[in-house]
Amino acid sequence: MSSADKLTLYYMPGSRASTARVLLDELGAPYDLHVLNMRTGELKSPDYLAINPLGKVPALTHGDTVVTESVAIALYVGDLFPQAGLTPAIGDPRRGAYLRWMTFSAACFEPALIDKSLGHDPGSQSPYGSYDQVMEVLADQLGKAPYLFGDRITVADIHWGSVLYWTLMLKLVPDLPVFTDYAERIAARPSFQRVFKDEVRLQAEHEAAAAAKASGGT
Ligand SMILES: N[C@@H](CCC(=O)N[C@@H](CS)C(=O)NCC(=O)O)C(=O)O
C-alpha cells in the first residue's frame, strides 16, 4: 500500500473505536493505529479536530480521504478489503440486508437507546418507532441464524457483536439470550480478545499520563 493509500485509524481504548480496530484486524488490513488519550485532551486538540471537527472517535484516513462515523468506517473498509470474505458485495443477495442493518444501528438502535436512557418519549412520529419495537426486530433477526444473514459471518456481525457487547454491559438493552449469546460468541473471537487485552495496557498508560499532567508533569 503506497503512502497515498495509507490507512490510519484514530482510536482510543474502551470506546467504539475498538470495533473499527477489531474489524481492520479481521479484514487483514495494513494500517497505522493513532492512539488518542481523551484524559489528556487529545480528542479536542486542534490537530485532531482538523480530522473530526466533533472531536469523536473513531476516524479513519485513507490517503487524503477522511471517514468518520463507525458505520461508515465499517462499510468503507469492508468494501476496501473484499478478499477477507466478510463483505456482501454489490450483486450479493445479502447486500441490501447488509446496508439495512448497518444503517439501522446508527439510525434506529442508537437513537432509541439514547432517548430511552434520557427518559425522552419521541412519540408516534419517532423515526425508529419505539424502543421496544427496535429491540423486537433486532431480536427477531438475530434469532434466525447464527449470524445476521445466515451461516456466514460478515462485517455486520463484527459491528453488531461489538455494539451488543458494550450496550449489554452498560445495561442499555434487555439481556435476552438471543442478544447475550450472540454478543458473547462474537466477542470471543481472537481479534476481539487481542484488542481487549491491549486496551488494558493502553488504559493504564493513559491514566498514568493524565495523573502526570494533573500533577504538573508533561
Ligand atoms: N456517531 C459517532 C459517535 C462517536 C462517539 O460518540 N465516540 C465517543 C467514544 S464511544 C467519543 O469519541 N467520545 C469522546 C468525547 O465525546 O469527548 C460514531 O458512531 O462514530
PDB file of C-alpha atoms and ligand atoms in Angstrom:
ATOM      1  CA  MET A   1       0.000   0.000   0.000  1.00  0.00           C
ATOM      2  CA  SER A   2       1.567   3.340  -1.066  1.00  0.00           C
ATOM      3  CA  SER A   3       1.515   6.402   1.208  1.00  0.00           C
ATOM      4  CA  ALA A   4      -1.376   7.745  -0.916  1.00  0.00           C
ATOM      5  CA  ASP A   5      -3.340   4.666   0.120  1.00  0.00           C
ATOM      6  CA  LYS A   6      -2.174   4.545   3.718  1.00  0.00           C
ATOM      7  CA  LEU A   7      -4.860   3.794   6.281  1.00  0.00           C
ATOM      8  CA  THR A   8      -4.717   5.376   9.724  1.00  0.00           C
ATOM      9  CA  LEU A   9      -7.238   4.632  12.438  1.00  0.00           C
ATOM     10  CA  TYR A  10      -7.731   7.330  15.057  1.00  0.00           C
ATOM     11  CA  TYR A  11      -8.686   5.436  18.136  1.00  0.00           C
ATOM     12  CA  MET A  12      -8.995   5.476  21.875  1.00  0.00           C
ATOM     13  CA  PRO A  13      -9.219   2.357  24.022  1.00  0.00           C
ATOM     14  CA  GLY A  14     -12.517   1.412  25.654  1.00  0.00           C
ATOM     15  CA  SER A  15     -14.603   3.197  23.018  1.00  0.00           C
ATOM     16  CA  ARG A  16     -16.461   2.286  19.861  1.00  0.00           C
ATOM     17  CA  ALA A  17     -13.183   2.822  18.023  1.00  0.00           C
ATOM     18  CA  SER A  18     -12.257  -0.635  19.368  1.00  0.00           C
ATOM     19  CA  THR A  19     -14.774  -2.108  16.936  1.00  0.00           C
ATOM     20  CA  ALA A  20     -13.072  -0.429  13.993  1.00  0.00           C
ATOM     21  CA  ARG A  21      -9.724  -1.757  15.228  1.00  0.00           C
ATOM     22  CA  VAL A  22     -11.075  -5.308  15.533  1.00  0.00           C
ATOM     23  CA  LEU A  23     -12.615  -5.031  12.097  1.00  0.00           C
ATOM     24  CA  LEU A  24      -9.377  -3.894  10.445  1.00  0.00           C
ATOM     25  CA  ASP A  25      -7.661  -6.870  12.094  1.00  0.00           C
ATOM     26  CA  GLU A  26     -10.380  -9.259  10.898  1.00  0.00           C
ATOM     27  CA  LEU A  27     -10.024  -7.887   7.361  1.00  0.00           C
ATOM     28  CA  GLY A  28      -6.244  -8.349   7.429  1.00  0.00           C
ATOM     29  CA  ALA A  29      -5.864  -4.642   6.596  1.00  0.00           C
ATOM     30  CA  PRO A  30      -2.486  -2.930   6.914  1.00  0.00           C
ATOM     31  CA  TYR A  31      -2.998   0.258   8.922  1.00  0.00           C
ATOM     32  CA  ASP A  32      -1.403   2.619  11.395  1.00  0.00           C
ATOM     33  CA  LEU A  33      -3.021   2.975  14.779  1.00  0.00           C
ATOM     34  CA  HIS A  34      -3.096   6.538  16.092  1.00  0.00           C
ATOM     35  CA  VAL A  35      -3.944   6.257  19.768  1.00  0.00           C
ATOM     36  CA  LEU A  36      -5.567   9.291  21.403  1.00  0.00           C
ATOM     37  CA  ASN A  37      -5.779   9.902  25.134  1.00  0.00           C
ATOM     38  CA  MET A  38      -9.112  11.512  25.977  1.00  0.00           C
ATOM     39  CA  ARG A  39      -7.959  12.114  29.537  1.00  0.00           C
ATOM     40  CA  THR A  40      -5.221  14.473  28.437  1.00  0.00           C
ATOM     41  CA  GLY A  41      -7.471  16.314  25.975  1.00  0.00           C
ATOM     42  CA  GLU A  42      -6.093  14.818  22.771  1.00  0.00           C
ATOM     43  CA  LEU A  43      -9.538  14.334  21.215  1.00  0.00           C
ATOM     44  CA  LYS A  44     -10.147  18.063  21.324  1.00  0.00           C
ATOM     45  CA  SER A  45      -6.684  19.106  20.148  1.00  0.00           C
ATOM     46  CA  PRO A  46      -6.544  21.288  17.008  1.00  0.00           C
ATOM     47  CA  ASP A  47      -4.719  18.511  15.143  1.00  0.00           C
ATOM     48  CA  TYR A  48      -7.483  16.010  15.804  1.00  0.00           C
ATOM     49  CA  LEU A  49     -10.334  18.482  15.335  1.00  0.00           C
ATOM     50  CA  ALA A  50      -8.940  19.056  11.840  1.00  0.00           C
ATOM     51  CA  ILE A  51      -9.720  15.379  11.178  1.00  0.00           C
ATOM     52  CA  ASN A  52     -13.027  15.115  13.023  1.00  0.00           C
ATOM     53  CA  PRO A  53     -14.458  18.515  13.996  1.00  0.00           C
ATOM     54  CA  LEU A  54     -16.708  16.731  16.514  1.00  0.00           C
ATOM     55  CA  GLY A  55     -13.648  15.511  18.390  1.00  0.00           C
ATOM     56  CA  LYS A  56     -15.009  11.944  18.486  1.00  0.00           C
ATOM     57  CA  VAL A  57     -13.511   8.590  17.632  1.00  0.00           C
ATOM     58  CA  PRO A  58     -13.216   6.593  15.506  1.00  0.00           C
ATOM     59  CA  ALA A  59     -11.951   8.363  12.425  1.00  0.00           C
ATOM     60  CA  LEU A  60     -10.138   6.788   9.532  1.00  0.00           C
ATOM     61  CA  THR A  61      -7.921   8.404   6.962  1.00  0.00           C
ATOM     62  CA  HIS A  62      -7.147   6.705   3.668  1.00  0.00           C
ATOM     63  CA  GLY A  63      -4.630   8.851   1.878  1.00  0.00           C
ATOM     64  CA  ASP A  64      -6.426  12.222   1.725  1.00  0.00           C
ATOM     65  CA  THR A  65      -9.857  10.755   2.357  1.00  0.00           C
ATOM     66  CA  VAL A  66     -11.312  11.180   5.838  1.00  0.00           C
ATOM     67  CA  VAL A  67     -14.080   8.880   7.038  1.00  0.00           C
ATOM     68  CA  THR A  68     -15.795   9.427  10.371  1.00  0.00           C
ATOM     69  CA  GLU A  69     -18.797   7.599  11.868  1.00  0.00           C
ATOM     70  CA  SER A  70     -18.382   3.991  12.921  1.00  0.00           C
ATOM     71  CA  VAL A  71     -20.886   2.594  10.457  1.00  0.00           C
ATOM     72  CA  ALA A  72     -19.389   4.497   7.522  1.00  0.00           C
ATOM     73  CA  ILE A  73     -15.916   3.295   8.501  1.00  0.00           C
ATOM     74  CA  ALA A  74     -17.094  -0.317   8.711  1.00  0.00           C
ATOM     75  CA  LEU A  75     -18.773  -0.146   5.293  1.00  0.00           C
ATOM     76  CA  TYR A  76     -15.757   1.641   3.791  1.00  0.00           C
ATOM     77  CA  VAL A  77     -13.155  -0.838   4.970  1.00  0.00           C
ATOM     78  CA  GLY A  78     -15.426  -3.789   4.243  1.00  0.00           C
ATOM     79  CA  ASP A  79     -15.566  -2.679   0.607  1.00  0.00           C
ATOM     80  CA  LEU A  80     -11.835  -1.939   0.551  1.00  0.00           C
ATOM     81  CA  PHE A  81     -10.887  -5.499   1.598  1.00  0.00           C
ATOM     82  CA  PRO A  82     -13.430  -7.827  -0.056  1.00  0.00           C
ATOM     83  CA  GLN A  83     -10.794 -10.560  -0.216  1.00  0.00           C
ATOM     84  CA  ALA A  84     -11.327 -11.216   3.502  1.00  0.00           C
ATOM     85  CA  GLY A  85     -14.701 -12.703   2.575  1.00  0.00           C
ATOM     86  CA  LEU A  86     -16.588 -10.673   5.172  1.00  0.00           C
ATOM     87  CA  THR A  87     -18.303  -8.209   2.830  1.00  0.00           C
ATOM     88  CA  PRO A  88     -21.555  -8.836   0.977  1.00  0.00           C
ATOM     89  CA  ALA A  89     -20.521  -7.016  -2.209  1.00  0.00           C
ATOM     90  CA  ILE A  90     -22.787  -5.262  -4.708  1.00  0.00           C
ATOM     91  CA  GLY A  91     -24.615  -8.066  -6.504  1.00  0.00           C
ATOM     92  CA  ASP A  92     -24.552 -10.348  -3.461  1.00  0.00           C
ATOM     93  CA  PRO A  93     -28.158 -11.161  -2.460  1.00  0.00           C
ATOM     94  CA  ARG A  94     -27.260 -10.177   1.122  1.00  0.00           C
ATOM     95  CA  ARG A  95     -26.129  -6.661   0.119  1.00  0.00           C
ATOM     96  CA  GLY A  96     -29.471  -4.932   0.736  1.00  0.00           C
ATOM     97  CA  ALA A  97     -29.913  -6.507   4.167  1.00  0.00           C
ATOM     98  CA  TYR A  98     -26.276  -5.693   4.953  1.00  0.00           C
ATOM     99  CA  LEU A  99     -26.778  -1.976   4.244  1.00  0.00           C
ATOM    100  CA  ARG A 100     -30.113  -2.028   6.031  1.00  0.00           C
ATOM    101  CA  TRP A 101     -28.796  -3.498   9.276  1.00  0.00           C
ATOM    102  CA  MET A 102     -25.654  -1.376   9.342  1.00  0.00           C
ATOM    103  CA  THR A 103     -27.751   1.766   8.888  1.00  0.00           C
ATOM    104  CA  PHE A 104     -30.287   0.529  11.426  1.00  0.00           C
ATOM    105  CA  SER A 105     -27.544   0.591  14.035  1.00  0.00           C
ATOM    106  CA  ALA A 106     -26.915   4.346  13.681  1.00  0.00           C
ATOM    107  CA  ALA A 107     -30.359   5.480  12.544  1.00  0.00           C
ATOM    108  CA  CYS A 108     -32.650   3.464  14.831  1.00  0.00           C
ATOM    109  CA  PHE A 109     -30.849   1.465  17.514  1.00  0.00           C
ATOM    110  CA  GLU A 110     -28.610   4.200  18.870  1.00  0.00           C
ATOM    111  CA  PRO A 111     -31.253   6.986  18.942  1.00  0.00           C
ATOM    112  CA  ALA A 112     -33.662   4.551  20.633  1.00  0.00           C
ATOM    113  CA  LEU A 113     -31.104   3.822  23.359  1.00  0.00           C
ATOM    114  CA  ILE A 114     -30.298   7.473  23.887  1.00  0.00           C
ATOM    115  CA  ASP A 115     -33.950   8.529  24.085  1.00  0.00           C
ATOM    116  CA  LYS A 116     -34.662   5.679  26.491  1.00  0.00           C
ATOM    117  CA  SER A 117     -31.721   6.435  28.762  1.00  0.00           C
ATOM    118  CA  LEU A 118     -32.627  10.161  28.841  1.00  0.00           C
ATOM    119  CA  GLY A 119     -36.287   9.385  29.514  1.00  0.00           C
ATOM    120  CA  HIS A 120     -37.406  11.060  26.253  1.00  0.00           C
ATOM    121  CA  ASP A 121     -40.594   9.787  24.668  1.00  0.00           C
ATOM    122  CA  PRO A 122     -40.257  10.690  20.970  1.00  0.00           C
ATOM    123  CA  GLY A 123     -43.935   9.822  20.367  1.00  0.00           C
ATOM    124  CA  SER A 124     -45.534   8.185  17.379  1.00  0.00           C
ATOM    125  CA  GLN A 125     -43.579  10.280  14.833  1.00  0.00           C
ATOM    126  CA  SER A 126     -40.287   8.801  16.005  1.00  0.00           C
ATOM    127  CA  PRO A 127     -38.088   7.784  13.053  1.00  0.00           C
ATOM    128  CA  TYR A 128     -37.396   4.441  14.719  1.00  0.00           C
ATOM    129  CA  GLY A 129     -40.838   3.516  16.054  1.00  0.00           C
ATOM    130  CA  SER A 130     -40.368   2.709  19.719  1.00  0.00           C
ATOM    131  CA  TYR A 131     -37.505   1.329  21.789  1.00  0.00           C
ATOM    132  CA  ASP A 132     -39.437  -1.925  22.262  1.00  0.00           C
ATOM    133  CA  GLN A 133     -40.007  -2.287  18.520  1.00  0.00           C
ATOM    134  CA  VAL A 134     -36.320  -1.750  17.813  1.00  0.00           C
ATOM    135  CA  MET A 135     -35.402  -4.470  20.327  1.00  0.00           C
ATOM    136  CA  GLU A 136     -38.034  -6.814  18.909  1.00  0.00           C
ATOM    137  CA  VAL A 137     -36.974  -6.523  15.275  1.00  0.00           C
ATOM    138  CA  LEU A 138     -33.327  -6.909  16.195  1.00  0.00           C
ATOM    139  CA  ALA A 139     -34.014  -9.966  18.382  1.00  0.00           C
ATOM    140  CA  ASP A 140     -36.103 -11.450  15.583  1.00  0.00           C
ATOM    141  CA  GLN A 141     -33.318 -11.009  13.013  1.00  0.00           C
ATOM    142  CA  LEU A 142     -30.638 -12.424  15.331  1.00  0.00           C
ATOM    143  CA  GLY A 143     -32.838 -15.396  16.232  1.00  0.00           C
ATOM    144  CA  LYS A 144     -32.980 -16.624  12.633  1.00  0.00           C
ATOM    145  CA  ALA A 145     -29.437 -17.912  12.159  1.00  0.00           C
ATOM    146  CA  PRO A 146     -26.024 -17.974  13.841  1.00  0.00           C
ATOM    147  CA  TYR A 147     -25.137 -14.714  12.082  1.00  0.00           C
ATOM    148  CA  LEU A 148     -27.226 -11.788  10.879  1.00  0.00           C
ATOM    149  CA  PHE A 149     -27.513 -13.069   7.325  1.00  0.00           C
ATOM    150  CA  GLY A 150     -27.190 -16.822   7.756  1.00  0.00           C
ATOM    151  CA  ASP A 151     -24.295 -19.162   8.434  1.00  0.00           C
ATOM    152  CA  ARG A 152     -21.531 -16.844   7.223  1.00  0.00           C
ATOM    153  CA  ILE A 153     -20.129 -14.093   9.399  1.00  0.00           C
ATOM    154  CA  THR A 154     -19.910 -10.638   7.840  1.00  0.00           C
ATOM    155  CA  VAL A 155     -18.630  -7.183   8.734  1.00  0.00           C
ATOM    156  CA  ALA A 156     -22.132  -6.526  10.109  1.00  0.00           C
ATOM    157  CA  ASP A 157     -21.662  -9.251  12.736  1.00  0.00           C
ATOM    158  CA  ILE A 158     -18.359  -7.806  13.899  1.00  0.00           C
ATOM    159  CA  HIS A 159     -20.126  -4.454  14.210  1.00  0.00           C
ATOM    160  CA  TRP A 160     -23.299  -5.701  15.915  1.00  0.00           C
ATOM    161  CA  GLY A 161     -21.482  -8.190  18.140  1.00  0.00           C
ATOM    162  CA  SER A 162     -19.440  -5.328  19.493  1.00  0.00           C
ATOM    163  CA  VAL A 163     -22.407  -2.948  19.768  1.00  0.00           C
ATOM    164  CA  LEU A 164     -24.367  -5.519  21.765  1.00  0.00           C
ATOM    165  CA  TYR A 165     -21.363  -6.491  23.883  1.00  0.00           C
ATOM    166  CA  TRP A 166     -20.960  -2.885  25.074  1.00  0.00           C
ATOM    167  CA  THR A 167     -24.640  -1.986  25.356  1.00  0.00           C
ATOM    168  CA  LEU A 168     -25.414  -5.155  27.322  1.00  0.00           C
ATOM    169  CA  MET A 169     -22.568  -4.317  29.676  1.00  0.00           C
ATOM    170  CA  LEU A 170     -23.998  -0.813  30.130  1.00  0.00           C
ATOM    171  CA  LYS A 171     -27.476  -2.334  30.662  1.00  0.00           C
ATOM    172  CA  LEU A 172     -28.922  -0.299  27.794  1.00  0.00           C
ATOM    173  CA  VAL A 173     -30.535  -3.324  26.154  1.00  0.00           C
ATOM    174  CA  PRO A 174     -32.517  -6.188  27.693  1.00  0.00           C
ATOM    175  CA  ASP A 175     -30.343  -9.212  28.488  1.00  0.00           C
ATOM    176  CA  LEU A 176     -32.291 -11.556  26.220  1.00  0.00           C
ATOM    177  CA  PRO A 177     -30.420 -14.809  25.491  1.00  0.00           C
ATOM    178  CA  VAL A 178     -30.553 -14.025  21.770  1.00  0.00           C
ATOM    179  CA  PHE A 179     -28.507 -10.869  22.466  1.00  0.00           C
ATOM    180  CA  THR A 180     -26.182 -12.257  25.139  1.00  0.00           C
ATOM    181  CA  ASP A 181     -25.346 -15.477  23.237  1.00  0.00           C
ATOM    182  CA  TYR A 182     -24.602 -13.565  20.050  1.00  0.00           C
ATOM    183  CA  ALA A 183     -22.509 -10.859  21.747  1.00  0.00           C
ATOM    184  CA  GLU A 184     -20.502 -13.426  23.727  1.00  0.00           C
ATOM    185  CA  ARG A 185     -19.867 -15.526  20.624  1.00  0.00           C
ATOM    186  CA  ILE A 186     -18.643 -12.592  18.542  1.00  0.00           C
ATOM    187  CA  ALA A 187     -16.574 -11.052  21.362  1.00  0.00           C
ATOM    188  CA  ALA A 188     -14.889 -14.421  21.994  1.00  0.00           C
ATOM    189  CA  ARG A 189     -13.156 -14.199  18.603  1.00  0.00           C
ATOM    190  CA  PRO A 190      -9.358 -13.906  18.861  1.00  0.00           C
ATOM    191  CA  SER A 191      -9.440 -10.460  17.204  1.00  0.00           C
ATOM    192  CA  PHE A 192     -11.611  -9.048  19.998  1.00  0.00           C
ATOM    193  CA  GLN A 193      -9.611 -10.768  22.708  1.00  0.00           C
ATOM    194  CA  ARG A 194      -6.331  -9.350  21.353  1.00  0.00           C
ATOM    195  CA  VAL A 195      -7.739  -5.821  21.281  1.00  0.00           C
ATOM    196  CA  PHE A 196      -9.338  -6.097  24.738  1.00  0.00           C
ATOM    197  CA  LYS A 197      -6.016  -7.277  26.174  1.00  0.00           C
ATOM    198  CA  ASP A 198      -4.068  -4.437  24.595  1.00  0.00           C
ATOM    199  CA  GLU A 199      -6.643  -1.934  25.829  1.00  0.00           C
ATOM    200  CA  VAL A 200      -5.906  -2.839  29.450  1.00  0.00           C
ATOM    201  CA  ARG A 201      -2.298  -1.793  28.821  1.00  0.00           C
ATOM    202  CA  LEU A 202      -3.268   1.384  26.954  1.00  0.00           C
ATOM    203  CA  GLN A 203      -5.789   2.454  29.561  1.00  0.00           C
ATOM    204  CA  ALA A 204      -3.183   2.093  32.307  1.00  0.00           C
ATOM    205  CA  GLU A 205      -0.776   4.219  30.231  1.00  0.00           C
ATOM    206  CA  HIS A 206      -3.454   6.857  29.665  1.00  0.00           C
ATOM    207  CA  GLU A 207      -4.302   7.054  33.352  1.00  0.00           C
ATOM    208  CA  ALA A 208      -0.630   7.469  34.206  1.00  0.00           C
ATOM    209  CA  ALA A 209      -0.259  10.232  31.595  1.00  0.00           C
ATOM    210  CA  ALA A 210      -3.345  12.027  32.919  1.00  0.00           C
ATOM    211  CA  ALA A 211      -2.083  11.765  36.507  1.00  0.00           C
ATOM    212  CA  ALA A 212       1.320  13.110  35.456  1.00  0.00           C
ATOM    213  CA  LYS A 213      -0.319  16.002  33.612  1.00  0.00           C
ATOM    214  CA  ALA A 214      -2.526  16.811  36.614  1.00  0.00           C
ATOM    215  CA  SER A 215       0.496  16.898  38.893  1.00  0.00           C
ATOM    216  CA  GLY A 216       2.302  19.335  36.616  1.00  0.00           C
ATOM    217  CA  GLY A 217       4.363  16.899  34.539  1.00  0.00           C
ATOM    218  CA  THR A 218       4.230  16.678  30.757  1.00  0.00           C
TER     219      THR A 218
HETATM  220  N1  LIG B   1     -21.678   8.770  15.775  1.00  0.00           N
HETATM  221  C1  LIG B   1     -20.308   8.533  16.136  1.00  0.00           C
HETATM  222  C2  LIG B   1     -20.197   8.635  17.641  1.00  0.00           C
HETATM  223  C3  LIG B   1     -18.773   8.707  18.091  1.00  0.00           C
HETATM  224  C4  LIG B   1     -18.661   8.773  19.609  1.00  0.00           C
HETATM  225  O1  LIG B   1     -19.593   9.139  20.339  1.00  0.00           O
HETATM  226  N2  LIG B   1     -17.453   8.412  20.103  1.00  0.00           N
HETATM  227  C5  LIG B   1     -17.169   8.524  21.505  1.00  0.00           C
HETATM  228  C6  LIG B   1     -16.494   7.252  22.001  1.00  0.00           C
HETATM  229  S1  LIG B   1     -17.604   5.890  22.103  1.00  0.00           S
HETATM  230  C7  LIG B   1     -16.190   9.667  21.725  1.00  0.00           C
HETATM  231  O2  LIG B   1     -15.374   9.959  20.878  1.00  0.00           O
HETATM  232  N3  LIG B   1     -16.247  10.301  22.885  1.00  0.00           N
HETATM  233  C8  LIG B   1     -15.315  11.313  23.264  1.00  0.00           C
HETATM  234  C9  LIG B   1     -15.941  12.625  23.617  1.00  0.00           C
HETATM  235  O3  LIG B   1     -17.162  12.754  23.492  1.00  0.00           O
HETATM  236  O4  LIG B   1     -15.193  13.514  24.010  1.00  0.00           O
HETATM  237  C10 LIG B   1     -19.842   7.163  15.619  1.00  0.00           C
HETATM  238  O5  LIG B   1     -20.666   6.247  15.573  1.00  0.00           O
HETATM  239  O6  LIG B   1     -18.668   7.011  15.284  1.00  0.00           O
END
